[in-house]
CSV table of C-alpha atoms and ligand atoms in Angstrom, one decimal:
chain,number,residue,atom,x,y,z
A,16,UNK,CA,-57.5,-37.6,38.8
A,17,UNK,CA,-54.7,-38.3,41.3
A,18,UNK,CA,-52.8,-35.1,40.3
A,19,UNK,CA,-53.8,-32.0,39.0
A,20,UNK,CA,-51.9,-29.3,37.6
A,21,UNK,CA,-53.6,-25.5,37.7
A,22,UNK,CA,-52.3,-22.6,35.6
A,23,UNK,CA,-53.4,-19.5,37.5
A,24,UNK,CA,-53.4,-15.8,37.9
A,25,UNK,CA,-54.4,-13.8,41.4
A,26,UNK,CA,-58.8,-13.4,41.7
A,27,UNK,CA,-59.9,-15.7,39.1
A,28,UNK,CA,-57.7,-18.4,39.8
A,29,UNK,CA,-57.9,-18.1,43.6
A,30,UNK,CA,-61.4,-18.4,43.6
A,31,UNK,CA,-61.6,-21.4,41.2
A,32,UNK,CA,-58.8,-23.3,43.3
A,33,UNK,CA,-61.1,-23.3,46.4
A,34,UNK,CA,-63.7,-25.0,44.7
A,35,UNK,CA,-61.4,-27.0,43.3
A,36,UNK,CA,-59.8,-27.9,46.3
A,37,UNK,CA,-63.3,-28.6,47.7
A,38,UNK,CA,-64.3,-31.2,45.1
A,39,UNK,CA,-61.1,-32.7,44.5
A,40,UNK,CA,-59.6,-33.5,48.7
A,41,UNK,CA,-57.8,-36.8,47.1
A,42,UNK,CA,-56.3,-34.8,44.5
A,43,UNK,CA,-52.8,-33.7,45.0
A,44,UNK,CA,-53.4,-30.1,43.6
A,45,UNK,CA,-50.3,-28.8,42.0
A,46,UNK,CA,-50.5,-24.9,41.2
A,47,UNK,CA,-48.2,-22.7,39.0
A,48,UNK,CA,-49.0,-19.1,39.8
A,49,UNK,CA,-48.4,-16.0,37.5
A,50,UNK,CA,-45.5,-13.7,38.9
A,51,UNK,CA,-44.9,-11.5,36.2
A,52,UNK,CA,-47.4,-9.0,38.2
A,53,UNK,CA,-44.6,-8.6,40.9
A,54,UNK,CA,-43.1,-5.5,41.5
A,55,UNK,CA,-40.6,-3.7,44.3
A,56,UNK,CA,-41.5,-0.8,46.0
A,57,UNK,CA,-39.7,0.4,49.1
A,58,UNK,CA,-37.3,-2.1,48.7
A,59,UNK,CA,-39.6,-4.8,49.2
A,60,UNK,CA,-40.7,-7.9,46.7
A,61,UNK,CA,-44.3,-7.9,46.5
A,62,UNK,CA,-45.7,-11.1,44.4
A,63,UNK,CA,-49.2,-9.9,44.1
A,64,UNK,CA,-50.9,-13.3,42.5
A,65,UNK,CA,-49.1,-15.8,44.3
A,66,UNK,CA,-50.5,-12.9,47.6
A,67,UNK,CA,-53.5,-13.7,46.6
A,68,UNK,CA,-53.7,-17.1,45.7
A,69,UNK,CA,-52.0,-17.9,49.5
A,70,UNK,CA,-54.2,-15.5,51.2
A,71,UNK,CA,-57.6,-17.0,49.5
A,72,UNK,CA,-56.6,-20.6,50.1
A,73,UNK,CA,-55.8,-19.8,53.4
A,74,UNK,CA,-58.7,-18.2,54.1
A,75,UNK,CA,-57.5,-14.9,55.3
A,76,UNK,CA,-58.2,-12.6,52.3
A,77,UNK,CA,-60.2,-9.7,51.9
A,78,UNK,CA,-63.1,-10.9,50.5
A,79,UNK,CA,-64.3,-7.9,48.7
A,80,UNK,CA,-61.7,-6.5,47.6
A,81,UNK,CA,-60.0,-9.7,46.7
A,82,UNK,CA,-56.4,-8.7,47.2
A,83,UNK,CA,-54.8,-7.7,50.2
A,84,UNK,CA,-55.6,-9.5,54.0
A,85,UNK,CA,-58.9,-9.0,55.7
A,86,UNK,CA,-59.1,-7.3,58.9
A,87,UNK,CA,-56.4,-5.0,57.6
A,88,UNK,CA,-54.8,-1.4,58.1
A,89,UNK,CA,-52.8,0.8,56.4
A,90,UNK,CA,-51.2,2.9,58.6
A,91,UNK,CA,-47.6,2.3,57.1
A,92,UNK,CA,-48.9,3.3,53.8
A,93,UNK,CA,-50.6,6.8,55.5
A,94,UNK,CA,-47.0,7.2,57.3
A,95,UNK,CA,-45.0,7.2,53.5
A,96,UNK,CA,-47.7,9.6,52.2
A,97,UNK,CA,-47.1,12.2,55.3
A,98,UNK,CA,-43.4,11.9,54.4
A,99,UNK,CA,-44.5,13.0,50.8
A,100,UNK,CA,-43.3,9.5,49.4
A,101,UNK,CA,-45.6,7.4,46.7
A,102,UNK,CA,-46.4,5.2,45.4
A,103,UNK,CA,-49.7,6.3,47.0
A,104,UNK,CA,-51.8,4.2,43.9
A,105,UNK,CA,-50.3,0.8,45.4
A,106,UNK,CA,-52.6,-0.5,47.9
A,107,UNK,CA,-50.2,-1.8,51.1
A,108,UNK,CA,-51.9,-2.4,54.0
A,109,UNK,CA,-50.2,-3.3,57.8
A,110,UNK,CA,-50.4,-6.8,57.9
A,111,UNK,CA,-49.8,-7.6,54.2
A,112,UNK,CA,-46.3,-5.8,54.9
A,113,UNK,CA,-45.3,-8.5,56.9
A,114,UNK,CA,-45.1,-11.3,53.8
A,115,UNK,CA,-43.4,-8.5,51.9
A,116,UNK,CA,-40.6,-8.2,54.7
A,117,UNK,CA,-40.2,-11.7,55.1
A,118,UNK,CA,-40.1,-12.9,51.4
A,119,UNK,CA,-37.5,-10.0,50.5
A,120,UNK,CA,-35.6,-11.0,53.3
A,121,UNK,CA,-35.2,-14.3,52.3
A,122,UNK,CA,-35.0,-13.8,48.7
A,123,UNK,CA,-31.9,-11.3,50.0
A,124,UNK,CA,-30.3,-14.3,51.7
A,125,UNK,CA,-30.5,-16.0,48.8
A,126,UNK,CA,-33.2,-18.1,48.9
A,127,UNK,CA,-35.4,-19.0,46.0
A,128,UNK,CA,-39.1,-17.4,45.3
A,129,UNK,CA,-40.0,-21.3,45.7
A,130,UNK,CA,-38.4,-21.8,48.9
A,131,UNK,CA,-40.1,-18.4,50.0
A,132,UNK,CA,-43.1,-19.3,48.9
A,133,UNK,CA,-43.4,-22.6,50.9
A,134,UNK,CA,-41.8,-21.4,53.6
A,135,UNK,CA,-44.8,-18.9,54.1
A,136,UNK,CA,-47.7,-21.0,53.2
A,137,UNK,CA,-46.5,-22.8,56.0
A,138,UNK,CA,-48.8,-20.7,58.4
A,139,UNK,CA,-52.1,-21.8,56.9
A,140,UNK,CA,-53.4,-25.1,55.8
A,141,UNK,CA,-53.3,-24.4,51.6
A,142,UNK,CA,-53.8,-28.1,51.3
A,143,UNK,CA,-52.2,-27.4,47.5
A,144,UNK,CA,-48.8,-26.9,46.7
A,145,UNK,CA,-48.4,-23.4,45.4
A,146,UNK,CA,-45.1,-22.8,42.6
A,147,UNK,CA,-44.5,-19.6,41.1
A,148,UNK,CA,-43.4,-20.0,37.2
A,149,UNK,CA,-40.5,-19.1,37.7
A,150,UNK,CA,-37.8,-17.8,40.6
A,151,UNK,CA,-36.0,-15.5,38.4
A,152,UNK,CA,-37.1,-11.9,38.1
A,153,UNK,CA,-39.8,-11.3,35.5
A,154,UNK,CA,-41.9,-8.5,34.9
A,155,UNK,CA,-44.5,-7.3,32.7
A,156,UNK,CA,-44.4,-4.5,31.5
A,157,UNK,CA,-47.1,-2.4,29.3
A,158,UNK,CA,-46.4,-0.4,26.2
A,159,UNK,CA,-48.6,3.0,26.5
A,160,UNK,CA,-48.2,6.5,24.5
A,161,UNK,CA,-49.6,9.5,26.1
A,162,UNK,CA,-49.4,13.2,26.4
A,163,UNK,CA,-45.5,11.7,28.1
A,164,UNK,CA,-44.9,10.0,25.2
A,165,UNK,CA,-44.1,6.6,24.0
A,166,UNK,CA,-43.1,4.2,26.7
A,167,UNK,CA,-43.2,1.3,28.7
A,168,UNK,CA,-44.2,1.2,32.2
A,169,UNK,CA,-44.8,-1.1,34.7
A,170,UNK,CA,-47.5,-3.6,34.8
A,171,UNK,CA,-48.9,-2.2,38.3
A,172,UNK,CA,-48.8,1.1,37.2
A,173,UNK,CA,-51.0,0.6,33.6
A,174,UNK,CA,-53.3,-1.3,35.5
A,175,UNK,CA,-53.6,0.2,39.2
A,176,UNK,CA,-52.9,3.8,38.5
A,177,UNK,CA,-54.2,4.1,35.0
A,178,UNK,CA,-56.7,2.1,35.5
A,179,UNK,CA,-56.0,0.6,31.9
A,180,UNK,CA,-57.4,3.3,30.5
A,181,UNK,CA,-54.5,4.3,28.3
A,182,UNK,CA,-54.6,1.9,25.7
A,183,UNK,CA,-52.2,-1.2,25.6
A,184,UNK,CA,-50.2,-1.6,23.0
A,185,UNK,CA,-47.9,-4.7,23.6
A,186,UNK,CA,-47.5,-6.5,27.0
A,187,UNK,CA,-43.6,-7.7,27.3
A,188,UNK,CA,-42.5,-9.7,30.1
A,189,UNK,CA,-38.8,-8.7,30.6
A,190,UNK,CA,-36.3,-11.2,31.4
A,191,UNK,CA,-38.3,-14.1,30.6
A,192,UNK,CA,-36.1,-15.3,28.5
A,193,UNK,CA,-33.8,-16.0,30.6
A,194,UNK,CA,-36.1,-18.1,33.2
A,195,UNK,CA,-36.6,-21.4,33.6
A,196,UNK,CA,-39.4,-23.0,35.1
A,197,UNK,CA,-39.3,-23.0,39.1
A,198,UNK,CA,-38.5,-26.7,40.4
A,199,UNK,CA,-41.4,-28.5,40.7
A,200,UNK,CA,-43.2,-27.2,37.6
A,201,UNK,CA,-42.4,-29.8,34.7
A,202,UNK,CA,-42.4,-32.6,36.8
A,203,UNK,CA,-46.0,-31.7,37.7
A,204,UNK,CA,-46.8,-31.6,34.2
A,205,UNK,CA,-45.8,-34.7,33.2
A,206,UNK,CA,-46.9,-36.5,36.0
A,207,UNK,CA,-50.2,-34.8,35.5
A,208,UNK,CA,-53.4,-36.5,35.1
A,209,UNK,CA,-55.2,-33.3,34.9
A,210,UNK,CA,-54.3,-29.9,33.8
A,211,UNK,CA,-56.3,-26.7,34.1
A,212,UNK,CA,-56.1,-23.0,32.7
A,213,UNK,CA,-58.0,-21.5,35.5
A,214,UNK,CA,-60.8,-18.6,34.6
A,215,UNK,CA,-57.6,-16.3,34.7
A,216,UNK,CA,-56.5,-13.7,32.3
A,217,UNK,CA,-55.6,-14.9,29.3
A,218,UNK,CA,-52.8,-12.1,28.2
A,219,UNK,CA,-51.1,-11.2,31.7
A,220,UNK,CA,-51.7,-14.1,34.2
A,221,UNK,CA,-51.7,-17.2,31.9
A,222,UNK,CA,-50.6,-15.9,29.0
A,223,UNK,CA,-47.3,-14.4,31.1
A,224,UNK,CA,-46.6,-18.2,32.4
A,225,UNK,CA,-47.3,-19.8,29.2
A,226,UNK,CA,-43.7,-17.8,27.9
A,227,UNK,CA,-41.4,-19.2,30.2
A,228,UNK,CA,-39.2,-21.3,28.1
A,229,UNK,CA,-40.1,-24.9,28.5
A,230,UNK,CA,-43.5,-24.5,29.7
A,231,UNK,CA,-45.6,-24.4,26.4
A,232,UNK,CA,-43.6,-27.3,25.2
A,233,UNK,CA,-44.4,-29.4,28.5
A,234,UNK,CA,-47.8,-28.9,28.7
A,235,UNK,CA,-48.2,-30.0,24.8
A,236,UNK,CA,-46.2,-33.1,25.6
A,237,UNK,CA,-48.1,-34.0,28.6
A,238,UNK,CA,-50.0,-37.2,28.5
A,239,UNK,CA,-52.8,-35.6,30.6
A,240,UNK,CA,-56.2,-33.6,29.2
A,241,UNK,CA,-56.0,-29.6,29.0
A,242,UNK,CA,-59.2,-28.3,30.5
A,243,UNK,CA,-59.4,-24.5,30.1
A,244,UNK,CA,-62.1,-22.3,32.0
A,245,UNK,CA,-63.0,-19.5,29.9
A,246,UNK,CA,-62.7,-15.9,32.2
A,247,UNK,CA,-64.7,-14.2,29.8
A,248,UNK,CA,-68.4,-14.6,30.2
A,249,UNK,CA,-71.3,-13.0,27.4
A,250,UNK,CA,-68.7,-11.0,26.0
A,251,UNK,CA,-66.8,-9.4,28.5
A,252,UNK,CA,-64.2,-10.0,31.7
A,253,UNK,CA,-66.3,-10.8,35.1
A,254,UNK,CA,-63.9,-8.6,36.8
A,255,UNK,CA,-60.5,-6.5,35.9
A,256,UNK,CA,-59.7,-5.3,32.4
A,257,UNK,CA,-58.7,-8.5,30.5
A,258,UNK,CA,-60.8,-7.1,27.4
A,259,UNK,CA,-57.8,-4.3,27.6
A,260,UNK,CA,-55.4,-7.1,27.7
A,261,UNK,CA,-56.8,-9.0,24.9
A,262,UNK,CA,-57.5,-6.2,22.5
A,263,UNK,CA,-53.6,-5.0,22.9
A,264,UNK,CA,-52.8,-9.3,21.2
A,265,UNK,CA,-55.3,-8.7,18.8
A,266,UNK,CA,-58.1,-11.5,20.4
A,267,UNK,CA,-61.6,-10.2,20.4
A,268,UNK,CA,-63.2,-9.8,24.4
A,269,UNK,CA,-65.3,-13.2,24.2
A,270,UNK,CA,-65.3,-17.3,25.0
A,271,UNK,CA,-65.2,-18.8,21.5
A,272,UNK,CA,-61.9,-16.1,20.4
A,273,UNK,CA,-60.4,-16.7,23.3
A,274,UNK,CA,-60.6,-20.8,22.9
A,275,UNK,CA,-60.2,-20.4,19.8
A,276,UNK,CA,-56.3,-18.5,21.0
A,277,UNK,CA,-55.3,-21.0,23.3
A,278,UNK,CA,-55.9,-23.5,20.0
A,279,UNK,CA,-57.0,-26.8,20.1
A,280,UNK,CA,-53.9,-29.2,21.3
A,281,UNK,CA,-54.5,-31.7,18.2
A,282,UNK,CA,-54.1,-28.8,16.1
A,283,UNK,CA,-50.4,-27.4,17.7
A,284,UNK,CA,-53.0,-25.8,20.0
A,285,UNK,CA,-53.2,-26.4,24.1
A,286,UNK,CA,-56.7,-27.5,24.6
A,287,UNK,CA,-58.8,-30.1,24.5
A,288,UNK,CA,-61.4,-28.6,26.4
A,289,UNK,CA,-63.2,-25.7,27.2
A,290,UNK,CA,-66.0,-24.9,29.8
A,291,UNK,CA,-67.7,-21.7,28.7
A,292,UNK,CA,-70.9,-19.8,30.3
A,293,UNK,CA,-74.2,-21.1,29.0
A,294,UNK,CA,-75.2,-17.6,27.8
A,295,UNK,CA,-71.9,-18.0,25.4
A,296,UNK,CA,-73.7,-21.2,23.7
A,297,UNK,CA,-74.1,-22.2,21.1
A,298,UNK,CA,-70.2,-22.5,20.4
A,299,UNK,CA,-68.3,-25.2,18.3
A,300,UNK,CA,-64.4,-24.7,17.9
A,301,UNK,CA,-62.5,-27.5,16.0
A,302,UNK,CA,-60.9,-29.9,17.9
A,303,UNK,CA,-61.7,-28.7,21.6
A,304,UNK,CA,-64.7,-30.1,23.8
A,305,UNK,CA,-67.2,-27.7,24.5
A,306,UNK,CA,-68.9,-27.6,27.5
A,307,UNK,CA,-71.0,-25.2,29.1
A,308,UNK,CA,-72.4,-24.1,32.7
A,309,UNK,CA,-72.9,-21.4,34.6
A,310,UNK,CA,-69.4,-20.3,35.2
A,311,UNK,CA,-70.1,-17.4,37.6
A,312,UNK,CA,-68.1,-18.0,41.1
A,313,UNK,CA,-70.9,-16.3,42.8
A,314,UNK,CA,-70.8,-18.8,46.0
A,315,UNK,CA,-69.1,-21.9,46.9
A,316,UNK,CA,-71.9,-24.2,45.3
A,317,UNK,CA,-71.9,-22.3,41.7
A,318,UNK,CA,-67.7,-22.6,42.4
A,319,UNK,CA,-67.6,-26.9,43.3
A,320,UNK,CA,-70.4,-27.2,40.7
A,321,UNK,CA,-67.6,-25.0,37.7
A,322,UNK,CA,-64.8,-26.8,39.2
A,323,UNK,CA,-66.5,-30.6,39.4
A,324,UNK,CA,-67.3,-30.1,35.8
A,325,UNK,CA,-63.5,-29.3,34.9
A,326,UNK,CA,-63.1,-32.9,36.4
A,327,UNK,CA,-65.8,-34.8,34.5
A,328,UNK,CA,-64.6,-32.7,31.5
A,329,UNK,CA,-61.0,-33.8,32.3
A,330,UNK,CA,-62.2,-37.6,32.9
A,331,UNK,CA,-63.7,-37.6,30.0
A,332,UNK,CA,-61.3,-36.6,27.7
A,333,UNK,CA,-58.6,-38.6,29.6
A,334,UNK,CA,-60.5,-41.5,28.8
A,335,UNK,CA,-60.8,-40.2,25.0
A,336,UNK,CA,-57.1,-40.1,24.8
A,337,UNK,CA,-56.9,-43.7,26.4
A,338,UNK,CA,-55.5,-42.6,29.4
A,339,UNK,CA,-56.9,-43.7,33.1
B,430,GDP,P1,-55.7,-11.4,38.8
B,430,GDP,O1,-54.3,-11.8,38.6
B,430,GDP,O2,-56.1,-11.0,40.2
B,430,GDP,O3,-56.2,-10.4,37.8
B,430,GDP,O4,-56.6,-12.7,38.6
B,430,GDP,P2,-56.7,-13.7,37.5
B,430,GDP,O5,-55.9,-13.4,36.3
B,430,GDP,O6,-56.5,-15.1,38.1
B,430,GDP,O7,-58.2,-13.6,37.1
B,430,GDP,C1,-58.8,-12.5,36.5
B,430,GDP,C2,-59.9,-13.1,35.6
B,430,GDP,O8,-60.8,-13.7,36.4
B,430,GDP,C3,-60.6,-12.0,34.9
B,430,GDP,O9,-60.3,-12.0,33.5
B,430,GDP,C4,-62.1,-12.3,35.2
B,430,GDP,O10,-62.9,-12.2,34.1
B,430,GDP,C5,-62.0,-13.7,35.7
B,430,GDP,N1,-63.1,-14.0,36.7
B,430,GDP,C6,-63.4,-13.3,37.8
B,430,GDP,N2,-64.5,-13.8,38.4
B,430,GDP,C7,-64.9,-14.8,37.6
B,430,GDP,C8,-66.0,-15.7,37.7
B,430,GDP,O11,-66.9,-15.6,38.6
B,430,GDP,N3,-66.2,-16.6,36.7
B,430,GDP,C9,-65.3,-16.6,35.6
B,430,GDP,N4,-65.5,-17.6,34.7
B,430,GDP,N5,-64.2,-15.8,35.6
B,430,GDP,C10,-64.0,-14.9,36.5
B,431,CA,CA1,-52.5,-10.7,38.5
């Protein structure tokens, strides 16, 4: 497994990559982060997932909030509230500022969000490369109706200052019809010998970078195995409201449905396997491996152990498919 490839949202996908990292130190890890979460605010481009993805690889995130730096402040975020100006829901601490100011000032002098994001993972040893989907603007956004009526609104703001408690009624990333896979991306795939769907959410991290145009298609024709790692566990998300998420597509909130979405690849599908939670056994969907472990990142053993057994999973298959 000289090169793997890692579909991946912010938490979920962060945390599997540094076990995955850990197991795999040969491995050229190749990872294509969600950015249909990123929004502006004060003029500035904020890329939550691919945030959080560089800040847990690097070591430097909060660990229990999971988002945002550790050691942090937010004393530029209590200045804009004594001025009377919001949004006050979105969490923007001190030092996080600083990646906002630099990534909007590059993207203004007309960088890519590739070139940004290289340039500043720079500082810490990632020891994976880290591609957004995409460099064009996208963004999901959330159809709600309320006592304001009937309306989209902005990803962030369903899921932060609603908490997702308004119901979803259809997720549309805008503009994503017009992107194109950020360089780097297909050629990953098909040079793959691995590919994983990390333990992200299914509707608005993968499901968001799955609609790129080209992406589906490339990961269907790639010669390597599709390993998924189910983020639902005995029913229900381990963290965040991806039962919200899935109930607005019309997937029940549990492994086998969710599996069962993706689709098996020999069946126009994406996977040929699936690692569930032992507590979601027994489980049988046609055409994908089942496996199951305890898939609770609890601690960097439980994490290698999840992330190992994507591999053998992946081996496995690869050799299935007669690959090497
Ligand atoms: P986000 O962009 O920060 O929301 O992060 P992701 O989309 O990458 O990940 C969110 C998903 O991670 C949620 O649906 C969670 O259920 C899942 N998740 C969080 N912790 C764990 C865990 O310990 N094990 C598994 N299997 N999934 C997890
Ligand atoms: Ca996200």
């Amino acid at each position: 497994m000289k090169r793997i490839v890692v579909l991946a949202g912010g938490f979920g996908g962060a945390r599997f990559l540094r076990g995955l990292r850990a197991v795999a130190p040969e491995s050229k890890i190749t990872v294509v982060a969600n950015t249909g979460d990123d929004i502006t605010l004060f003029g500035l481009r904020i890329c939550p997932d691919l945030d959080t993805l560089m800040y847990t690889l690097g070591g430097v995130i909060n660990e229990k909030t999971g988002w945002g730096r550790d050691d942090e402040t937010f004393n530029s975020k209590a200045e804009l509230a004594g001025f009377g100006v919001g949004p006050s829901w979105f969490g923007l601490g001190d030092r996080d500022l600083a990646t906002h100011l630099i990534r909007t000032e590059m993207l203004n002098a007309g960088y890519s969000l590739t070139d940004v994001t290289s340039a500043l993972v720079k500082r810490w040893e990632l020891g994976l490369e880290l591609l957004p989907m995409c460099d064009e603007r996208v963004e999901t956004h959330v159809r709600i109706s309320d006592e304001d009526g009937d309306r989209f609104i902005h990803f962030q703001e369903w899921w932060i200052r609603l908490g997702a408690k308004v119901a979803a009624e259809q997720f549309v990333a805008l503009n994503i019809e017009q992107s194109r896979p950020a360089k780097g991306v297909l050629e990953a795939i098909a040079g793959a010998d691995l590919i994983i769907l990390a333990p992200s959410n299914p509707v608005v991290s993968t499901g968001i970078i799955l609609q790129v145009p080209g992406i589906l298609t490339a990961l269907k024709n790639a010669d390597a195995p599709i390993v998924g790692v189910s983020p639902i566990i005995n029913g229900a998300p381990v963290r965040g409201m991806a039962d919200k998420c899935l109930t607005a597509i019309g997937v029940e909130t549990n492994a086998h449905a969710v599996g069962a979405h993706y689709g098996a690849r020999s069946a126009g599908g994406l996977l040929d396997g699936w690692l569930v939670d032992t507590t979601d056994l027994p489980m049988e969907i046609n055409g994908i491996e089942v496996r199951a472990l305890n898939l609770l990142m609890i601690d960097p053993v439980t994490t290698q152990a999840i992330a190992q057994e994507a591999l053998n999973l992946g081996r496995a298959l690869s050799n299935q498919r007669g690959g090497s």
